[in-house]
XYZ file of C-alpha atoms in Angstrom:
372
model
C 0.765 -22.971 -66.872
C 3.045 -20.284 -68.318
C 2.016 -17.829 -71.028
C 4.574 -17.225 -73.774
C 4.357 -14.498 -76.392
C 6.009 -15.147 -79.753
C 6.795 -12.479 -82.357
C 8.655 -12.686 -85.662
C 9.959 -9.635 -87.467
C 9.454 -11.165 -90.942
C 11.809 -8.723 -92.672
C 14.690 -9.133 -90.198
C 17.906 -10.271 -91.852
C 16.583 -9.842 -95.380
C 19.583 -7.676 -96.288
C 22.233 -10.109 -95.060
C 22.727 -12.553 -97.932
C 22.701 -9.735 -100.499
C 25.368 -7.737 -98.686
C 23.249 -4.783 -97.554
C 24.597 -4.941 -93.972
C 21.189 -4.443 -92.407
C 17.445 -4.562 -92.998
C 16.174 -1.406 -91.302
C 14.034 0.873 -93.455
C 11.583 0.245 -96.286
C 14.061 1.362 -98.963
C 16.629 -1.240 -97.910
C 13.985 -3.969 -97.677
C 12.702 -3.109 -101.165
C 16.245 -3.181 -102.547
C 16.874 -6.542 -100.871
C 13.767 -8.031 -102.514
C 14.850 -6.682 -105.908
C 18.156 -8.477 -105.379
C 16.252 -11.709 -104.788
C 16.621 -11.863 -101.011
C 14.489 -14.398 -99.154
C 13.422 -13.609 -95.553
C 15.019 -16.080 -93.147
C 13.493 -14.896 -89.870
C 10.296 -16.983 -90.289
C 12.308 -20.208 -90.682
C 14.513 -19.400 -87.702
C 11.414 -18.610 -85.662
C 9.884 -21.946 -86.680
C 13.024 -23.761 -85.532
C 12.784 -22.190 -82.076
C 9.069 -23.006 -81.806
C 9.615 -26.606 -82.870
C 12.298 -27.074 -80.192
C 10.030 -25.472 -77.578
C 7.204 -27.828 -78.558
C 9.469 -30.887 -78.321
C 11.317 -29.871 -75.136
C 8.726 -28.275 -72.841
C 6.591 -30.474 -70.562
C 3.195 -31.151 -72.116
C 0.575 -28.641 -71.014
C 3.168 -26.381 -69.385
C 2.471 -23.285 -71.501
C -0.002 -21.516 -73.726
C 1.172 -19.572 -76.749
C 0.341 -16.065 -77.936
C 1.498 -15.223 -81.461
C 1.645 -12.150 -83.661
C -0.706 -11.974 -86.636
C 0.102 -13.724 -89.913
C 3.833 -13.649 -90.743
C 4.603 -12.163 -87.328
C 4.110 -15.533 -85.614
C 0.759 -17.058 -86.559
C 2.052 -18.704 -89.752
C 5.067 -20.203 -87.968
C 2.888 -21.708 -85.226
C 0.648 -23.291 -87.852
C 3.689 -24.681 -89.682
C 4.907 -26.559 -86.604
C 1.416 -27.647 -85.552
C 1.068 -25.561 -82.397
C -2.200 -24.162 -81.102
C -1.963 -20.460 -80.360
C -3.997 -17.329 -79.751
C -3.373 -14.608 -82.326
C -2.702 -11.155 -80.911
C -3.000 -7.934 -82.916
C -3.271 -7.417 -86.652
C -1.104 -6.191 -89.513
C -2.128 -4.501 -92.748
C 0.759 -5.949 -94.776
C 3.400 -8.663 -94.513
C 5.935 -5.899 -95.196
C 5.842 -5.005 -91.520
C 7.196 -1.967 -89.709
C 8.678 -1.278 -86.289
C 5.301 0.015 -85.142
C 3.763 -3.422 -85.757
C 6.312 -5.125 -83.499
C 5.847 -2.532 -80.755
C 2.040 -2.686 -80.864
C 1.885 -6.502 -80.781
C 4.439 -6.749 -77.967
C 2.431 -4.289 -75.858
C -0.777 -6.219 -76.551
C 0.849 -9.484 -75.496
C 1.814 -8.025 -72.130
C -1.801 -6.923 -71.661
C -2.908 -10.476 -72.543
C -0.797 -11.872 -69.719
C 2.441 -12.890 -71.450
C 5.053 -13.921 -68.865
C 7.840 -14.424 -71.408
C 8.341 -12.854 -74.812
C 10.214 -14.680 -77.577
C 11.072 -12.623 -80.642
C 12.938 -13.361 -83.875
C 14.907 -10.495 -85.342
C 18.074 -8.464 -85.020
C 19.246 -5.469 -83.027
C 16.573 -3.227 -84.546
C 13.892 -5.657 -83.372
C 15.430 -5.757 -79.887
C 15.129 -1.966 -79.789
C 11.432 -2.240 -80.693
C 10.852 -4.824 -77.946
C 12.695 -2.621 -75.452
C 10.469 0.322 -76.402
C 7.366 -1.849 -75.973
C 8.034 -3.778 -72.756
C 11.209 -2.418 -71.155
C 12.176 -4.704 -68.280
C 8.588 -5.576 -67.336
C 8.835 -9.239 -68.452
C 11.697 -11.556 -69.442
C 12.524 -11.992 -73.119
C 14.406 -14.459 -75.299
C 15.795 -13.232 -78.607
C 15.928 -15.633 -81.563
C 18.850 -14.482 -83.736
C 17.557 -13.717 -87.226
C 18.916 -10.291 -88.152
C 22.024 -9.009 -89.883
C 23.168 -6.981 -86.868
C 23.203 -8.967 -83.644
C 25.392 -7.072 -81.198
C 22.901 -7.269 -78.317
C 23.287 -9.749 -75.452
C 19.562 -10.580 -75.363
C 19.869 -13.196 -78.121
C 20.321 -16.926 -77.764
C 23.331 -18.450 -79.507
C 21.027 -19.916 -82.163
C 17.298 -20.674 -82.677
C 17.634 -24.149 -81.166
C 19.050 -22.713 -77.954
C 16.258 -20.117 -77.914
C 13.699 -22.927 -77.953
C 15.544 -24.816 -75.215
C 15.731 -21.686 -73.064
C 11.969 -21.152 -73.443
C 11.358 -24.793 -72.479
C 13.522 -24.301 -69.384
C 11.410 -21.252 -68.548
C 8.321 -23.481 -68.579
C 9.915 -25.792 -65.999
C 11.356 -23.061 -63.779
C 9.464 -22.066 -60.641
C 11.857 -19.467 -59.247
C 13.150 -17.784 -62.372
C 16.210 -15.577 -62.078
C 16.735 -12.886 -64.688
C 19.452 -10.412 -65.508
C 19.368 -7.163 -67.427
C 21.187 -7.477 -70.765
C 22.257 -4.750 -73.154
C 20.233 -3.707 -76.184
C 22.800 -2.474 -78.692
C 22.324 -1.170 -82.214
C 24.458 0.527 -84.819
C 23.979 3.273 -87.368
C 23.319 1.241 -90.541
C 24.303 4.068 -92.897
C 27.653 4.366 -91.116
C 27.909 0.565 -91.155
C 27.506 0.490 -94.944
C 30.226 3.143 -95.195
C 32.590 0.891 -93.237
C 32.257 2.508 -89.806
C 30.929 0.670 -86.759
C 29.240 3.004 -84.301
C 27.427 0.894 -81.703
C 25.175 2.556 -79.154
C 23.532 1.297 -75.973
C 19.764 1.862 -76.134
C 18.685 0.199 -72.919
C 18.259 -3.158 -71.213
C 15.915 -6.130 -71.435
C 15.360 -8.815 -68.808
C 16.744 -12.180 -69.920
C 16.387 -15.510 -68.055
C 19.645 -16.605 -66.451
C 20.252 -19.640 -68.625
C 23.809 -18.609 -69.464
C 24.836 -21.461 -71.754
C 21.996 -20.666 -74.165
C 22.832 -16.984 -74.705
C 25.519 -15.071 -76.553
C 27.589 -12.259 -75.055
C 27.512 -8.656 -76.173
C 29.836 -8.174 -79.153
C 33.144 -6.656 -78.090
C 35.069 -4.017 -79.978
C 37.705 -4.637 -82.602
C 40.869 -3.699 -80.703
C 43.830 -5.952 -81.487
C 47.579 -5.532 -81.138
C 49.034 -4.281 -84.409
C 51.974 -6.685 -84.362
C 49.661 -9.696 -84.026
C 47.470 -8.485 -86.881
C 50.509 -7.868 -89.063
C 51.797 -11.359 -88.294
C 48.462 -12.976 -89.166
C 48.254 -10.992 -92.415
C 51.827 -11.903 -93.387
C 51.139 -15.593 -92.703
C 48.078 -15.575 -94.993
C 49.712 -13.540 -97.779
C 52.856 -15.687 -97.726
C 50.754 -18.849 -98.102
C 48.621 -17.563 -101.004
C 48.842 -19.728 -104.130
C 48.791 -18.641 -107.755
C 45.427 -18.776 -109.572
C 43.524 -19.368 -106.332
C 40.804 -16.868 -105.387
C 40.897 -15.803 -101.743
C 37.594 -14.497 -100.436
C 38.364 -12.202 -97.514
C 35.625 -11.838 -94.912
C 34.557 -8.788 -92.899
C 36.305 -7.354 -89.859
C 39.486 -5.570 -88.845
C 41.498 -8.806 -88.686
C 40.832 -9.860 -92.323
C 41.269 -6.220 -93.395
C 44.909 -6.493 -92.324
C 45.428 -9.003 -95.163
C 44.257 -6.527 -97.796
C 46.302 -3.800 -96.117
C 49.374 -6.048 -96.436
C 48.585 -6.495 -100.141
C 48.062 -2.711 -100.425
C 44.549 -3.274 -101.736
C 41.333 -1.408 -100.860
C 38.964 -3.320 -98.600
C 35.310 -3.479 -97.647
C 35.693 -3.551 -93.872
C 32.221 -5.013 -93.401
C 31.818 -6.987 -96.617
C 33.304 -9.834 -98.656
C 36.198 -9.091 -101.046
C 37.971 -11.428 -103.491
C 41.672 -11.474 -104.384
C 43.437 -13.472 -107.103
C 47.176 -13.316 -107.810
C 47.469 -10.192 -105.680
C 44.710 -8.357 -107.572
C 41.304 -7.374 -106.176
C 38.757 -9.061 -108.469
C 35.598 -8.487 -106.428
C 34.464 -6.048 -103.772
C 31.561 -6.217 -101.288
C 30.240 -9.401 -102.908
C 26.719 -10.717 -102.334
C 25.822 -14.355 -101.640
C 24.799 -15.052 -105.231
C 27.995 -13.509 -106.592
C 30.084 -15.570 -104.175
C 28.237 -18.764 -105.096
C 28.858 -18.286 -108.812
C 32.484 -17.368 -108.106
C 33.164 -20.634 -106.282
C 31.521 -22.556 -109.140
C 34.013 -21.277 -111.713
C 37.157 -20.664 -109.648
C 39.347 -22.517 -107.170
C 38.402 -20.576 -104.030
C 39.323 -20.348 -100.387
C 37.748 -18.216 -97.693
C 39.396 -16.358 -94.828
C 37.161 -15.393 -91.901
C 37.607 -14.168 -88.358
C 35.857 -14.631 -85.031
C 33.255 -12.189 -83.678
C 34.869 -10.639 -80.617
C 33.260 -11.531 -77.301
C 30.705 -13.878 -78.906
C 32.797 -16.413 -80.812
C 30.686 -16.793 -83.958
C 32.509 -17.674 -87.170
C 29.337 -18.119 -89.250
C 25.950 -16.427 -88.900
C 27.023 -13.053 -87.532
C 28.083 -10.291 -89.904
C 28.916 -12.694 -92.760
C 25.513 -14.019 -93.809
C 26.728 -13.846 -97.415
C 28.455 -17.151 -96.591
C 25.311 -19.234 -96.929
C 25.030 -22.960 -96.162
C 25.356 -23.838 -99.856
C 28.635 -21.917 -100.104
C 30.056 -23.473 -96.933
C 29.026 -26.953 -98.080
C 30.501 -26.473 -101.562
C 33.861 -25.336 -100.224
C 34.119 -27.431 -97.077
C 36.067 -26.459 -93.968
C 39.298 -27.601 -95.642
C 39.076 -24.470 -97.803
C 38.066 -22.092 -95.013
C 40.766 -20.452 -92.905
C 39.953 -18.913 -89.523
C 42.123 -16.075 -88.214
C 42.051 -14.306 -84.839
C 44.422 -12.783 -82.323
C 45.110 -14.795 -79.191
C 43.576 -12.018 -77.099
C 40.312 -12.297 -79.030
C 40.247 -16.067 -78.489
C 41.107 -15.880 -74.792
C 38.448 -13.200 -74.228
C 35.609 -15.332 -75.619
C 32.857 -15.782 -73.052
C 31.970 -19.214 -74.447
C 35.585 -20.494 -74.708
C 34.674 -21.957 -78.093
C 33.884 -20.915 -81.642
C 30.202 -20.917 -82.584
C 28.414 -21.682 -85.848
C 24.853 -20.555 -86.594
C 24.477 -20.954 -90.349
C 20.705 -21.360 -90.296
C 21.105 -25.032 -91.250
C 21.021 -27.184 -88.103
C 22.511 -30.246 -89.821
C 25.395 -28.219 -91.243
C 26.040 -26.662 -87.828
C 26.372 -30.152 -86.367
C 28.705 -31.213 -89.194
C 30.936 -28.189 -88.569
C 31.214 -28.899 -84.840
C 34.530 -30.291 -83.619
C 37.918 -28.592 -83.699
C 39.506 -26.129 -86.105
C 42.928 -24.595 -86.546
C 42.968 -20.834 -85.984
C 45.844 -18.737 -87.360
C 46.938 -16.469 -84.487
C 50.199 -15.013 -85.831
C 53.138 -15.563 -88.160
C 53.848 -19.325 -88.123
C 51.573 -19.519 -85.083
C 48.208 -21.227 -84.635
C 45.910 -22.865 -82.082
C 43.346 -25.655 -82.173
C 39.999 -24.389 -80.910
C 36.647 -26.159 -80.360
C 33.642 -25.360 -82.562
C 30.070 -25.876 -81.389
C 26.589 -25.108 -82.627
């Protein structure tokens, strides 16, 4: 019987929907709550646990969970018996809580550690356990550059179930990356390698490390010109984050939020760095279309860096009103050879799966597969 540790960082990702580009630090978490943000990490953790429960052979593992919102509540929600490890003084947890519980789980005999969070959480886990035991990250943060995360919570649960069946487990060391959130909010991406964590070699379940934003200028200019030329009067175009969408605003000679959501109507910037709630109300009163790009190296079009595009927004607009843009190099360099959706809504992810047209240049496009 295997022993699995399970930890949720309950504040991970709280800043995503409200456009704060991260959740690290008490001040940011407080601001997110004032903006009405709802923590999503607990639900994503529950999804992974539910899949583990349904997929693993009966009696093949015992579960250790963090106290209260750090795992205990999720286990109770899905009807799993578990031993609670550690304690917390408040549900507004800190990095020290994650580190302490992870260390305690290793002492209690954990052979695998599952954790729900973002890059900041991965750093905490690295500080606590290093490469002493294998880990599986459940993506739940705003920043997910690290390669230790599964593609989505469902895949995290499946990977853990595979661990329960595996006798001769092979692991590989994967990068723990994080960025300077203050620089991120100022529109600069400065990623840094903090170390490595051991991850089971179940390749199809895991994402790759995010690659940089290099693209050929001529391709970007062609993509931007194609989008601008096709813009219709009185239609609001919501431009997503990234260097590829930024080229559209550059073409229009408008200021841009490199890492946020901007809105353009009739060649005029009508909204900058918009939050989920602002976007939702915008699409209720205007004829809107969204332009998004692909996360380099990973392939995500939803659920990484654009959490402001919530399931309700995607459902309201439909894929017919969402345009995907990317250079051919970015598409050909994808480790998964497909686009990936991880909206947080499993049913929606399944509905979005199939094929989509990707604008790759001026009067140039490709059909590319989408999977959850």
